[in-house]
Short mmCIF file of N, CA and C and ligand atoms in Angstrom, two decimals:
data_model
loop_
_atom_site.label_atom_id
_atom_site.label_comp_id
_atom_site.label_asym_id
_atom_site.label_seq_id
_atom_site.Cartn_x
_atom_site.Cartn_y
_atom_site.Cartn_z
N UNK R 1 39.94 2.45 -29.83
CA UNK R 1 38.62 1.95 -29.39
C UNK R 1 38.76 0.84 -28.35
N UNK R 2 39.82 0.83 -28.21
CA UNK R 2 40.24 -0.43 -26.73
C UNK R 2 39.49 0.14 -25.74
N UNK R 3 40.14 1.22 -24.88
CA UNK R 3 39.64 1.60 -23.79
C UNK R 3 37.96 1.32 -23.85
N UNK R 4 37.20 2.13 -24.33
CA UNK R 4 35.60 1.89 -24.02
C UNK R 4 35.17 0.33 -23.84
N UNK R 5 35.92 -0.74 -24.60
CA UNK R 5 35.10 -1.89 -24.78
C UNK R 5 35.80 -2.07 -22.83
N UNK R 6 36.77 -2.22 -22.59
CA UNK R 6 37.68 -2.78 -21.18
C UNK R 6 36.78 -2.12 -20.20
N UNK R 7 36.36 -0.57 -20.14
CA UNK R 7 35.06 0.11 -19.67
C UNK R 7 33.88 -0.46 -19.73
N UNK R 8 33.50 -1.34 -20.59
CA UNK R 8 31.82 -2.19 -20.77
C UNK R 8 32.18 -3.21 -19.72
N UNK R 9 33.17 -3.66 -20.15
CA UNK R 9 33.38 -5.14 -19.65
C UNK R 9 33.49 -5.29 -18.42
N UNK R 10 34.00 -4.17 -17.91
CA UNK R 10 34.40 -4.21 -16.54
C UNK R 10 32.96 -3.32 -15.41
N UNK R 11 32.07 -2.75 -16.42
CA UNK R 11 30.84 -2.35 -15.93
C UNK R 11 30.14 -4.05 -15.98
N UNK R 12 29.89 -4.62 -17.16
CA UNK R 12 29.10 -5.81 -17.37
C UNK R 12 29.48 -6.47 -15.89
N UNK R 13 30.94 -6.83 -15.75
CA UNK R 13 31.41 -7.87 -14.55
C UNK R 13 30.89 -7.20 -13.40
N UNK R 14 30.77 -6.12 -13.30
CA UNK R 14 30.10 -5.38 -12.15
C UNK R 14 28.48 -5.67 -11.79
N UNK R 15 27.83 -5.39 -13.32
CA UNK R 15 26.82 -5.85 -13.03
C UNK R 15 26.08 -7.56 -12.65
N UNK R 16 27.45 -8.28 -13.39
CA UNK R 16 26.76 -9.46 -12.76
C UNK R 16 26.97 -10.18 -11.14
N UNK R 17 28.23 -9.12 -10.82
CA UNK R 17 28.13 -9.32 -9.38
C UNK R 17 27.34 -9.20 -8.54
N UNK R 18 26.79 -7.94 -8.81
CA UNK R 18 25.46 -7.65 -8.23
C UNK R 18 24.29 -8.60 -8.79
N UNK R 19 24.20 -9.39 -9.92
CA UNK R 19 23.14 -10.06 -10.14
C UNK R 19 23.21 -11.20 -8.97
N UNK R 20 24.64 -11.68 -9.58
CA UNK R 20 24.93 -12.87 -7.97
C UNK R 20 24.71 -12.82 -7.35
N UNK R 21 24.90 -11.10 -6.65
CA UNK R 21 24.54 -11.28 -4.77
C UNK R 21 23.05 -10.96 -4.22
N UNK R 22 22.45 -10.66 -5.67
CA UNK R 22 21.06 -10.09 -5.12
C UNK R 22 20.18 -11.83 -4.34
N UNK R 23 20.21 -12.75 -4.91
CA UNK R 23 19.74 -13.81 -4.03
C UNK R 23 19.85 -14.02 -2.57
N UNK R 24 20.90 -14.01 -2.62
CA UNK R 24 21.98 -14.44 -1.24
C UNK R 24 20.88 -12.82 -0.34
N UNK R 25 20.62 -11.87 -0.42
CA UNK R 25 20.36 -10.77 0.25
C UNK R 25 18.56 -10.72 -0.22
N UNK R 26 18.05 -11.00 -0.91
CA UNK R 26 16.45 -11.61 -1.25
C UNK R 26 16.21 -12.30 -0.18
N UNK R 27 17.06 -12.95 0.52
CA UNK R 27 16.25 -14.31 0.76
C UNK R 27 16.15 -13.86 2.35
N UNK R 28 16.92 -12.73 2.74
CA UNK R 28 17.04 -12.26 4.43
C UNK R 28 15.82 -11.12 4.64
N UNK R 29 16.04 -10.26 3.31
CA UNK R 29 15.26 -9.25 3.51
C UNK R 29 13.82 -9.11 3.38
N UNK R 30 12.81 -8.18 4.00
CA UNK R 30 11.20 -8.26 4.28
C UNK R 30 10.75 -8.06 2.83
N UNK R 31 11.64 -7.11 2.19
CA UNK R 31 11.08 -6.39 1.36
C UNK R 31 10.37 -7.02 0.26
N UNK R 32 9.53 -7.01 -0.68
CA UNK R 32 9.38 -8.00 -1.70
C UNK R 32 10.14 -8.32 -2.66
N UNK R 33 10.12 -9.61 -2.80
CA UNK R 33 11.09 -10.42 -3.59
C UNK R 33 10.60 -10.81 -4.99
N UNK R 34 12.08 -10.85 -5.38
CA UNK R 34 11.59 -11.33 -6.87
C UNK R 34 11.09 -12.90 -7.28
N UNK R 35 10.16 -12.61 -8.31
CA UNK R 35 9.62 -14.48 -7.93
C UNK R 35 10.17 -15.25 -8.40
N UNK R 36 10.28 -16.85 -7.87
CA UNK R 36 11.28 -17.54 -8.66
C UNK R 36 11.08 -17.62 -10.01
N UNK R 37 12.03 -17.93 -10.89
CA UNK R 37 11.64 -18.39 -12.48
C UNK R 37 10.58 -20.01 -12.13
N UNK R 38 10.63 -20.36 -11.20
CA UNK R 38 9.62 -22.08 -10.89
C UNK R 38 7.69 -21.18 -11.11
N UNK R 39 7.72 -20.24 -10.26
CA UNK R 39 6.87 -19.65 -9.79
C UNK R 39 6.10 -19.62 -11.64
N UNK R 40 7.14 -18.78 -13.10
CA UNK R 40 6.54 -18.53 -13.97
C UNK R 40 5.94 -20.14 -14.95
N UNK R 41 6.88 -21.02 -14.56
CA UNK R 41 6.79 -22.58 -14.77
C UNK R 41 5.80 -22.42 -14.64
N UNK R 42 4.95 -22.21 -13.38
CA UNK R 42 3.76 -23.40 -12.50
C UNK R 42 2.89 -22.47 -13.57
N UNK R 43 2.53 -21.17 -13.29
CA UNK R 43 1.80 -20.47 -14.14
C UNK R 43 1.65 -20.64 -15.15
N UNK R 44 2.70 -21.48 -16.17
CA UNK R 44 2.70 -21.93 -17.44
C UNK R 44 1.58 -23.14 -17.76
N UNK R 45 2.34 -23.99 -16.42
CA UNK R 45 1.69 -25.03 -16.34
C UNK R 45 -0.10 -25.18 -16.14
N UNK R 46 0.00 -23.78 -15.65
CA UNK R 46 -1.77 -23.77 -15.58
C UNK R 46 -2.56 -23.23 -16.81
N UNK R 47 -1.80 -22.35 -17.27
CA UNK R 47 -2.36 -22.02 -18.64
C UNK R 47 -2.27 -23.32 -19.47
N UNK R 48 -1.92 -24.43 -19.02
CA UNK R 48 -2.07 -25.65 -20.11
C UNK R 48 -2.93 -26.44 -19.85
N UNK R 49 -3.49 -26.54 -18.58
CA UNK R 49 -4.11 -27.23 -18.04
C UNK R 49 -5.56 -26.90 -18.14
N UNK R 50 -6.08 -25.51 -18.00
CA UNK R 50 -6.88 -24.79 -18.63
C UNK R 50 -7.48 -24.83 -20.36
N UNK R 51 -6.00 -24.79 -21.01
CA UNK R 51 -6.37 -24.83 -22.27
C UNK R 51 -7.04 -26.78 -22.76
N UNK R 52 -6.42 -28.06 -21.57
CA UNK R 52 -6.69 -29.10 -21.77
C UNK R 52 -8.37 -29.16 -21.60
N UNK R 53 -8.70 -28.67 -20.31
CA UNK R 53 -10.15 -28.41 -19.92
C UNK R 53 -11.05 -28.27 -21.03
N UNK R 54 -10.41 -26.98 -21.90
CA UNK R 54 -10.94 -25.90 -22.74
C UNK R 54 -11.28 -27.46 -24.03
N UNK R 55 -10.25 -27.82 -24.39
CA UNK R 55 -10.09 -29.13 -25.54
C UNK R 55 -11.19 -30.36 -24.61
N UNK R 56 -11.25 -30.29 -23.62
CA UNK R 56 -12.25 -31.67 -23.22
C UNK R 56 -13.40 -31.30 -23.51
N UNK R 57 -14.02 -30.12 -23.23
CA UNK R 57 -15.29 -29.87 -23.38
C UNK R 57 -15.48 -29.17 -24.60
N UNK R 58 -14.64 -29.06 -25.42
CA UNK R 58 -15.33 -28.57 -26.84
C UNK R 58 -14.75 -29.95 -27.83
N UNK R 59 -14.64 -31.25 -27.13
CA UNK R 59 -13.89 -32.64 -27.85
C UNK R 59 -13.01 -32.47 -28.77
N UNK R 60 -11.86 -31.25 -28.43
CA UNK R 60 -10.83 -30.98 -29.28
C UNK R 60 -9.64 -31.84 -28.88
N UNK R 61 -9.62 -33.16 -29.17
CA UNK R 61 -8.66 -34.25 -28.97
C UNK R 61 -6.88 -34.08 -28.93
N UNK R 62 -7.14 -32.82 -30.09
CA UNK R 62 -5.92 -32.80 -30.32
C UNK R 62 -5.12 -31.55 -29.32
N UNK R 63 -6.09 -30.67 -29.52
CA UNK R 63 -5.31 -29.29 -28.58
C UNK R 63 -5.31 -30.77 -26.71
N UNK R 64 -6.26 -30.75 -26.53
CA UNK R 64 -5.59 -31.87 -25.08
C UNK R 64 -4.74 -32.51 -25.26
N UNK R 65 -4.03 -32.81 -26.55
CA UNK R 65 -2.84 -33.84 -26.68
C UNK R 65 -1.61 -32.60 -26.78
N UNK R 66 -1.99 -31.72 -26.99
CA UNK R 66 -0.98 -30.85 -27.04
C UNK R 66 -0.06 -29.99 -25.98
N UNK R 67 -1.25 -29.89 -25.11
CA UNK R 67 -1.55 -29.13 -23.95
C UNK R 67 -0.36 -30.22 -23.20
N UNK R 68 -1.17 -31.51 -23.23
CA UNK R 68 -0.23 -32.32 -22.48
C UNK R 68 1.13 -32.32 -22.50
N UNK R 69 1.54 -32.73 -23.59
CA UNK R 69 2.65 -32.83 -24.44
C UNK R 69 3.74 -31.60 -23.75
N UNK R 70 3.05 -30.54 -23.87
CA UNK R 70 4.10 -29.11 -23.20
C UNK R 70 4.07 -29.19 -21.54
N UNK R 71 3.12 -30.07 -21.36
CA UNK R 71 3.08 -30.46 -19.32
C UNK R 71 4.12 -31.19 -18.96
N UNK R 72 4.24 -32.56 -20.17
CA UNK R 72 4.80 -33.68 -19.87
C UNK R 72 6.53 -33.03 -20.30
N UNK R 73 6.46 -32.05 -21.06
CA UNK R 73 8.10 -31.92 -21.30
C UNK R 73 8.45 -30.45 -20.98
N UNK R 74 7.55 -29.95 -19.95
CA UNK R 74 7.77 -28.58 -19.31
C UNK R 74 9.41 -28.66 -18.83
N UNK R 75 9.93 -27.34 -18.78
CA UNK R 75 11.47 -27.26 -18.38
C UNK R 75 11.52 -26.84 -17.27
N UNK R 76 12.63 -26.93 -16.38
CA UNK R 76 12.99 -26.77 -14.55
C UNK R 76 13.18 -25.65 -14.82
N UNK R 77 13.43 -24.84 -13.75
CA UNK R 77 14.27 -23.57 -13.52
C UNK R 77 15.58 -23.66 -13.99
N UNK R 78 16.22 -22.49 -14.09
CA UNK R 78 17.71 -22.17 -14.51
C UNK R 78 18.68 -22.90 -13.49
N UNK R 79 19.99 -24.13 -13.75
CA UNK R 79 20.90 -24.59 -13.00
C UNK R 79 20.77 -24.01 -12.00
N UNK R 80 21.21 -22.48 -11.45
CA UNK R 80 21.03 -21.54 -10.29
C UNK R 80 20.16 -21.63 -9.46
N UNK R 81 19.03 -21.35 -9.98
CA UNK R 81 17.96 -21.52 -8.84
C UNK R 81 17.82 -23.10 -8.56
N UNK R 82 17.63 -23.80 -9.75
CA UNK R 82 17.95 -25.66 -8.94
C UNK R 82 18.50 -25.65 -7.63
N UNK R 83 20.01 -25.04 -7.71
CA UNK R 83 20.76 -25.29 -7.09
C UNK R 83 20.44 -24.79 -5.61
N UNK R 84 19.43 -23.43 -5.33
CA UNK R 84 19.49 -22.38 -4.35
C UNK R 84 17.82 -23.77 -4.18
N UNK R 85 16.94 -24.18 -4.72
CA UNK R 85 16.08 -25.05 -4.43
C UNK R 85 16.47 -26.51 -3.91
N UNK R 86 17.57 -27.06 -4.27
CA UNK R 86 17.97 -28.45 -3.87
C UNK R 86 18.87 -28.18 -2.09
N UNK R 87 19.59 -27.38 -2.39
CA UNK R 87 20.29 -26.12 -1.24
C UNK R 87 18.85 -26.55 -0.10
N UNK R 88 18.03 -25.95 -0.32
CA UNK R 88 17.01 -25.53 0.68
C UNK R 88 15.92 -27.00 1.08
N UNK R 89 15.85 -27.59 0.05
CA UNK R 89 15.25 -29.11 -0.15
C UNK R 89 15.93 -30.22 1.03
N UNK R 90 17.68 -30.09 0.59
CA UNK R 90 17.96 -31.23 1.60
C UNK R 90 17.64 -32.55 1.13
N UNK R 91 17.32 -33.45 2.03
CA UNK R 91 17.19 -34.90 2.04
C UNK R 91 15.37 -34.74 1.18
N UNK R 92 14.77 -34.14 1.47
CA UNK R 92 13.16 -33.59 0.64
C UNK R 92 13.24 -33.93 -0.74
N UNK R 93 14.50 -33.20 -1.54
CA UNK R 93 14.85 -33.15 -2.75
C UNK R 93 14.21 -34.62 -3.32
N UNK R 94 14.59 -35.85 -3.35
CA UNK R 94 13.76 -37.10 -3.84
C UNK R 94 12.71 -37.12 -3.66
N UNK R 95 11.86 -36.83 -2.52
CA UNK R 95 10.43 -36.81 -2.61
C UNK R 95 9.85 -35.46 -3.83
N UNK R 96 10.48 -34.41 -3.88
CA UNK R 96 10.30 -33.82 -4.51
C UNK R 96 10.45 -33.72 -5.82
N UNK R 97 11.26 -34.71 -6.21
CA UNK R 97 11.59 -34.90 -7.55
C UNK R 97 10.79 -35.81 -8.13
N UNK R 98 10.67 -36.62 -7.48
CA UNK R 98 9.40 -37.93 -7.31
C UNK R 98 8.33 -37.41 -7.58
N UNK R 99 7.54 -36.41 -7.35
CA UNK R 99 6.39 -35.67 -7.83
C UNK R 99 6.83 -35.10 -8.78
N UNK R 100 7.98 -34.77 -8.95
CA UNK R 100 7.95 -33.88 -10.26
C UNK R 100 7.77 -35.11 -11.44
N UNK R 101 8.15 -36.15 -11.14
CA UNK R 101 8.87 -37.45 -12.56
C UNK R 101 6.96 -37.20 -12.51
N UNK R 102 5.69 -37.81 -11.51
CA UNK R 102 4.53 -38.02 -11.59
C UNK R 102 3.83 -37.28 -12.53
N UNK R 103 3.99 -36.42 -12.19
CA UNK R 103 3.39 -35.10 -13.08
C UNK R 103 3.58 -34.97 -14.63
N UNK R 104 5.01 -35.34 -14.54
CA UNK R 104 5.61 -35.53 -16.07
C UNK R 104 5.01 -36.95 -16.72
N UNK R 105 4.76 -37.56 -16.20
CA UNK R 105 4.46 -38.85 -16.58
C UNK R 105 3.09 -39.08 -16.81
N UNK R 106 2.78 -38.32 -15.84
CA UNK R 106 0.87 -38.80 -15.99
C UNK R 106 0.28 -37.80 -17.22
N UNK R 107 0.90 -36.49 -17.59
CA UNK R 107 0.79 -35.69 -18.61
C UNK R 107 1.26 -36.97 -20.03
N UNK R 108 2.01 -37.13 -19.55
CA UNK R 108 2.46 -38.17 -21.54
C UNK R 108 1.23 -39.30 -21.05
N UNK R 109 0.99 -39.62 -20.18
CA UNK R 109 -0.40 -40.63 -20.14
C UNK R 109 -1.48 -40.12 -21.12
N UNK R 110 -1.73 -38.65 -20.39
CA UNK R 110 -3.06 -37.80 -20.58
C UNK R 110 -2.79 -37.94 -22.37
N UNK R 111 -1.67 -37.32 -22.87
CA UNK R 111 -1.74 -36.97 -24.35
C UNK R 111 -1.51 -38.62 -25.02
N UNK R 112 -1.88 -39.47 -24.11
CA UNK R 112 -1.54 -40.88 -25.39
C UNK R 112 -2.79 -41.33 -25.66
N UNK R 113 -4.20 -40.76 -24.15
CA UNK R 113 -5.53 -40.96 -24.05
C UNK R 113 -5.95 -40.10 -25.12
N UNK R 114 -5.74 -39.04 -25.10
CA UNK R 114 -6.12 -37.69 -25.81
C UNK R 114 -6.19 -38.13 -27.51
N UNK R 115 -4.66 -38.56 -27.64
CA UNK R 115 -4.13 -39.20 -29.56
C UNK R 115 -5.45 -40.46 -29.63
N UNK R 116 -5.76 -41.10 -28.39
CA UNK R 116 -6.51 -42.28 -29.42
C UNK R 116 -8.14 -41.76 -29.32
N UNK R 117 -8.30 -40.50 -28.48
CA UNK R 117 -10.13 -40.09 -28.94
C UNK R 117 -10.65 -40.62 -27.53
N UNK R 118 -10.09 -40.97 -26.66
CA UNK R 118 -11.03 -42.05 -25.78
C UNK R 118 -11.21 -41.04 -24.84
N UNK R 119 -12.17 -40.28 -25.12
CA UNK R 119 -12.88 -39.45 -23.84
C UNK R 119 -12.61 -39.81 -22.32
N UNK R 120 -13.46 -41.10 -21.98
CA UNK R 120 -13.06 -41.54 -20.52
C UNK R 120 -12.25 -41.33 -20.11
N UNK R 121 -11.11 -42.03 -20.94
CA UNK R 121 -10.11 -41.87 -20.69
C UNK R 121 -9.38 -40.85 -20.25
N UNK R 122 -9.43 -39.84 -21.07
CA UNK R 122 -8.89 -38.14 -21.15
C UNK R 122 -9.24 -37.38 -19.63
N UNK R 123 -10.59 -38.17 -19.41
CA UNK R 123 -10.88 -37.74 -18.13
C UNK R 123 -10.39 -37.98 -16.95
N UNK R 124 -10.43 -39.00 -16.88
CA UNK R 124 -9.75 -39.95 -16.14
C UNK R 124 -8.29 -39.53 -16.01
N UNK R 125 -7.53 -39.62 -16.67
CA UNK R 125 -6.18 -39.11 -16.68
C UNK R 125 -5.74 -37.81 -16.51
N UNK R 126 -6.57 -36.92 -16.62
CA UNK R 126 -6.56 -35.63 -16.32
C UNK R 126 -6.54 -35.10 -15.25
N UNK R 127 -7.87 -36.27 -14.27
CA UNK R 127 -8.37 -36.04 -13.06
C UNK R 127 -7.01 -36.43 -12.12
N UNK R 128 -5.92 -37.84 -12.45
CA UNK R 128 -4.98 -37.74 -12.17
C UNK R 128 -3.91 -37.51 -12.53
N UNK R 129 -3.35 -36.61 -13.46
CA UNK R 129 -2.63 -35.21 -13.68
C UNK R 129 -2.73 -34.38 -12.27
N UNK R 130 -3.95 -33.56 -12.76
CA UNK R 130 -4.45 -32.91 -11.75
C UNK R 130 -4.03 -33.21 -9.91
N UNK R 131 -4.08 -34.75 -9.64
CA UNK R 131 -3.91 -34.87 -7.96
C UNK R 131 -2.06 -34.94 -8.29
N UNK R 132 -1.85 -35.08 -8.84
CA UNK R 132 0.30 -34.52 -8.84
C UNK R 132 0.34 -33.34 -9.02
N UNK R 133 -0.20 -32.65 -9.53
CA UNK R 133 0.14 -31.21 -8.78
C UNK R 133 -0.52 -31.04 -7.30
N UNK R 134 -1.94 -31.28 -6.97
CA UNK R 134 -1.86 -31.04 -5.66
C UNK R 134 -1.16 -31.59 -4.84
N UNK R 135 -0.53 -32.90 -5.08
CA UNK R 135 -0.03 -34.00 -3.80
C UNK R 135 1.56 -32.81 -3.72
N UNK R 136 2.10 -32.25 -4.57
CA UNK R 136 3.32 -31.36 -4.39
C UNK R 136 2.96 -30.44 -3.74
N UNK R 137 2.00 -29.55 -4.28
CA UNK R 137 1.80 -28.40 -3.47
C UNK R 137 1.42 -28.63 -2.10
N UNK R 138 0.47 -29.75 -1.40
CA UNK R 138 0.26 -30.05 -0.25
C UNK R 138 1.28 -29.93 0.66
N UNK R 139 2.49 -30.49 -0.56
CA UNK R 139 3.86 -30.98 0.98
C UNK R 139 4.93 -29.68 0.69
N UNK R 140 5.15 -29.69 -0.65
CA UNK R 140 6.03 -28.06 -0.46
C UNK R 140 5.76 -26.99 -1.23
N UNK R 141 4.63 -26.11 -1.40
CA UNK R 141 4.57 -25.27 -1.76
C UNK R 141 4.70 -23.84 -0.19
N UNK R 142 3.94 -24.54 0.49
CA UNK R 142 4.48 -23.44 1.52
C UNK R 142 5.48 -23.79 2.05
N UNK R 143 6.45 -24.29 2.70
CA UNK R 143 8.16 -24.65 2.66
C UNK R 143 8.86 -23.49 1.52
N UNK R 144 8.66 -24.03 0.56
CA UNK R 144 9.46 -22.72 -0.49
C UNK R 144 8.56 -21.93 -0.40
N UNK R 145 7.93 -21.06 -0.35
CA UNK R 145 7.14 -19.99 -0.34
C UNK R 145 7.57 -19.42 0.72
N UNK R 146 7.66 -20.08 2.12
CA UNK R 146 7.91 -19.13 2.98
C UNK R 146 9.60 -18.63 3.08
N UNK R 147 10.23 -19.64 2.55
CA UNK R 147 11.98 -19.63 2.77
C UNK R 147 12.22 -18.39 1.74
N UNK R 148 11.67 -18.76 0.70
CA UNK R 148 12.17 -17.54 -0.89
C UNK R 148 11.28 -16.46 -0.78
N UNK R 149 10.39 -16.26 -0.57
CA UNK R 149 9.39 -14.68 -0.23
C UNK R 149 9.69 -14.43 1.04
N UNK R 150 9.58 -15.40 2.18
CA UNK R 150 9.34 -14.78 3.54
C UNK R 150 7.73 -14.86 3.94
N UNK R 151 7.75 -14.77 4.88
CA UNK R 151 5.63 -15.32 5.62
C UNK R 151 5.05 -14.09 4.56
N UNK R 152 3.93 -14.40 4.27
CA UNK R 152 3.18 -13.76 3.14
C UNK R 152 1.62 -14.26 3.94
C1 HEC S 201 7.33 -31.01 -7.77
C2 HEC S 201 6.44 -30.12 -7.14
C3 HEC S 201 5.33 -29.47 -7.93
C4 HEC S 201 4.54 -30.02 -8.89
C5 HEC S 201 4.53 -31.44 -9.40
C6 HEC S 201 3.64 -28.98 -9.33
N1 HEC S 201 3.89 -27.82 -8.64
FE1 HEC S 201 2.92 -26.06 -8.89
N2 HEC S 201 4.07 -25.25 -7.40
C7 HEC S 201 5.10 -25.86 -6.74
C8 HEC S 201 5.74 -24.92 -5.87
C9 HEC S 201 6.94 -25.22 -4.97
C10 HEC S 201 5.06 -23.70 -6.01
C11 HEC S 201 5.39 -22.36 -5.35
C12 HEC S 201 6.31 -21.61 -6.30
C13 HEC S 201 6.48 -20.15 -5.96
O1 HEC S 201 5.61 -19.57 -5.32
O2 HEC S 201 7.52 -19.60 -6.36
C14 HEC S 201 4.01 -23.94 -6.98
C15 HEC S 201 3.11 -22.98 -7.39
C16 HEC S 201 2.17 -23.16 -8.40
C17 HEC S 201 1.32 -22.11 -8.90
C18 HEC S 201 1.36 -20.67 -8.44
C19 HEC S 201 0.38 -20.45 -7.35
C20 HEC S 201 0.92 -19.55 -6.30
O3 HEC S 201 1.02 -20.03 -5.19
O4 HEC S 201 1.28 -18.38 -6.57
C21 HEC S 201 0.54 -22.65 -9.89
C22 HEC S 201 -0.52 -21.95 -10.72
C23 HEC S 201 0.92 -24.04 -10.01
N3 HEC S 201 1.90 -24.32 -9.08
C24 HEC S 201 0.37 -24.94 -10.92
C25 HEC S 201 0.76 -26.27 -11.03
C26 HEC S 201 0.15 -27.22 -11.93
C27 HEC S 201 -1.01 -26.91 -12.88
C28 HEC S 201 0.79 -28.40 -11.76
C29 HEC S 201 0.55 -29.73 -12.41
C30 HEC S 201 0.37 -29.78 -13.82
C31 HEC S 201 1.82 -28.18 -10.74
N4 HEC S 201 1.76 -26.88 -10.34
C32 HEC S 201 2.68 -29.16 -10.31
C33 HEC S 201 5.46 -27.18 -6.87
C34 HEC S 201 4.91 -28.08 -7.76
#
């Protein structure tokens, strides 16, 4: 039973070569591309942001503290793509990270307003949540959009 497993293994190493090189050849070609793993992040991130909305106006204190909570400790992309994003970032990379710390930060704001009941507050903090994601997307969402898809 040697032979078949040395046969997997050496198909598996095959296939992850090709996983490797499919980026490197994504990023030249028209054709459509696969989306980043950031891309399923942000989408995450909106389904939370939504569900915070959803908790402000039905004064569910706690689902907005929750919501937050998964904003404020959302996870990056896989080492790889970091790397193919910092790659493409350059000297940008600090400003960009700099919005990312904002975002993270003003979310653990939102859920500390949220834990003590203080409406205003919730609002208020939400409303700036809310301008850290746009102040990012303003400066690089089309930059990576156009480098990793291509003009769209
Ligand atoms: C540090 C920068 C940064 C921050 C902060 C950020 N985003 Fe994004 N966002 C991006 C980039 C870059 C893209 C484009 C990703 C892509 O298309 O692969 C994006 C795309 C998106 C998209 C997909 C829309 C599209 O163009 O297809 C949504 C939804 C989104 N972000 C929501 C959010 C929300 C909600 C927040 C705040 C809670 C947020 N983002 C904060 C950088 C950021």
């Amino acid at each position: 039973m040697k032979i078949p497993s040395i046969v997997s293994v050496g198909l598996f190493a095959g296939l992850t070569i090709l996983i490797a090189a499919s980026p490197a050849v994504a990023e030249t070609a028209a054709a459509p591309v696969e989306p980043l793993e950031l891309r399923k992040i942000m989408w995450n991130l909106s389904k939370e942001m939504q569900l915070a909305v959803d908790g402000i106006v039905t004064e569910n204190w706690r689902q907005v503290e929750q919501a937050a909570m998964r904003i404020a400790d959302h996870p990056g992309p896989p080492p790889a793509e970091k790397a193919r994003i910092m790659a493409f970032m350059g000297s940008d990379m600090g400003q960009f990270k700099a919005h990312d710390d904002k975002t993270h930060n003003s979310a653990r704001e939102l859920a500390e307003v949220a834990a003590k009941e203080d409406a205003d507050g919730v609002i208020s903090s939400f409303s700036t949540l809310q301008e850290t994601c746009l102040a990012c997307h303003q400066s690089f969402r089309k930059p990576i959009q156009q480098h990793f898809y291509g003009q769209q």
